[in-house]
C-alpha positions as a printed Julia matrix, in Angstrom:
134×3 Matrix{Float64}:
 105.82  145.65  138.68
 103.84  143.07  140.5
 100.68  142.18  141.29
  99.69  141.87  144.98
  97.46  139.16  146.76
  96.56  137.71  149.79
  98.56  135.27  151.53
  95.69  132.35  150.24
  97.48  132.04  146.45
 100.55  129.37  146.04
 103.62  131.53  145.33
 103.79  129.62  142.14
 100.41  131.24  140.97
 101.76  134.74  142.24
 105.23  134.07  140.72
 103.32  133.34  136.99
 100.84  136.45  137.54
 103.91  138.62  138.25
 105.81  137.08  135.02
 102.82  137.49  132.6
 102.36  141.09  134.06
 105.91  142.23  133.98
 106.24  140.23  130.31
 102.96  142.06  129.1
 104.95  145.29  129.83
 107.7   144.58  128.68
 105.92  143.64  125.06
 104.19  147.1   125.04
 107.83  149.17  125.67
 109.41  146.83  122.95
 106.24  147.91  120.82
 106.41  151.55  121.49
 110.6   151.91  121.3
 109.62  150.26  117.41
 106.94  152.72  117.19
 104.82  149.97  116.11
 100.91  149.28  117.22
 100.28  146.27  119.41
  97.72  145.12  116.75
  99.6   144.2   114.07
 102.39  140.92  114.62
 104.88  140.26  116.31
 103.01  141.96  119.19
  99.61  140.73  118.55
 100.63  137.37  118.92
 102.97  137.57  121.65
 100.32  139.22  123.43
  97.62  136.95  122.74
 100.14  133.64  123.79
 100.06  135.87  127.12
  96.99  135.82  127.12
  96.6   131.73  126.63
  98.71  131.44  129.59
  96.27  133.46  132.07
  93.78  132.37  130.77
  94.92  128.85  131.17
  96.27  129.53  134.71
  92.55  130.51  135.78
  93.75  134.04  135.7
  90.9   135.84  133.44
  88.17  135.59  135.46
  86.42  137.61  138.49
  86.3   135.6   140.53
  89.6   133.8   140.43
  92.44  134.26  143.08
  94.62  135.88  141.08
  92.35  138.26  138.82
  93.77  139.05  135.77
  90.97  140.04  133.83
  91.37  143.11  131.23
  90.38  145.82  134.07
  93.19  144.14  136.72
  95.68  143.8   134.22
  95.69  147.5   132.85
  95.16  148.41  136.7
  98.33  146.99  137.52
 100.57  147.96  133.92
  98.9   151.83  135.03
  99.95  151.51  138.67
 103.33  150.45  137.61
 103.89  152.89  134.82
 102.98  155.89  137.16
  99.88  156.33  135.36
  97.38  156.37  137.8
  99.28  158.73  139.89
 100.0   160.98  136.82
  96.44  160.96  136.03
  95.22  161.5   139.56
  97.54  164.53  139.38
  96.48  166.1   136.22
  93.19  166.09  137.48
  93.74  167.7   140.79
  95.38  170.36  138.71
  93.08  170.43  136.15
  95.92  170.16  133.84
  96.71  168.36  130.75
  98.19  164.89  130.69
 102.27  164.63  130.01
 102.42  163.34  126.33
 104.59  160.42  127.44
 101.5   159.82  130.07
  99.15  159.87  127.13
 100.87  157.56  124.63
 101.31  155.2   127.44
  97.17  155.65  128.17
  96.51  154.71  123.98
  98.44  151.45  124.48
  96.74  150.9   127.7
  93.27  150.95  125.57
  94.69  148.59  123.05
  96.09  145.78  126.03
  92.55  147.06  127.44
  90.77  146.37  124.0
  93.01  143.49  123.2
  92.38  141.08  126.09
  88.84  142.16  126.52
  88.06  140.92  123.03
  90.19  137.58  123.15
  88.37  136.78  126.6
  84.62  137.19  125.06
  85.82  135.05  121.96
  87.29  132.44  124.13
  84.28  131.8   126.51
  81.92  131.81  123.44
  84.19  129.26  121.53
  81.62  126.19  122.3
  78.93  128.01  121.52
  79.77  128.49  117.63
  81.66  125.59  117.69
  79.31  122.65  118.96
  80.58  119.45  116.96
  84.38  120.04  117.76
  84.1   118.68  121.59
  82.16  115.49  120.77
């Protein structure tokens, strides 16, 4: 699984995108062979330290080189899981989803949930917290 970009990003930053992708993955199969949700720790907080890292890499934002913002991220762990395809194909055959498909598309909306939530909390963090940077 990796993420591709334009020739413009250091192959450092693409080398780190590609790690925290392919370790975010990696996290959500360990979580799934254990049958246990991403929610609950270890996973939550192995997932939120990945989380740190983009976001301290300039990685969770729109506009940034390297976009690894909820929507990219799950883009990329869907593209790479066969997802997409899977559900592209479904829906050309207006058939149901494989159940493996669908499990993996529940802990896609909990990395989805996950990171969406963690990157609202983070960029609000001085505003309910106005003393701590003086």
């Amino acid at each position: 699984m990796s993420f591709d970009s334009d020739n413009s990003v250091s192959s450092a930053s693409q080398a780190l995108a590609n790690d925290i992708i392919q370790r975010v993955a990696n996290l959500v199969s360990e979580a799934e062979a254990e049958t246990k949700p991403l929610e609950l720790d270890p996973y939550r907080s192995q997932l939120f330290e990945l989380f740190v890292m983009a976001n301290a890499a300039g990685f969770v934002s729109e506009e940034a080189e390297i976009d690894l913002t909820a929507d990219n991220l799950c883009r990329e762990l869907a593209k790479g899981w066969g997802l997409t395809a899977a559900t592209q194909q479904a829906m050309e055959e207006q058939a149901k989803l494989p159940q493996e498909q669908v499990s993996k598309m529940r802990i896609l909306w909990s990395v989805l949930r996950l990171w969406m939530e963690w990157d609202y909390a983070w960029k609000r963090w001085d505003e309910f917290h106005p003393h701590e940077n003086e």
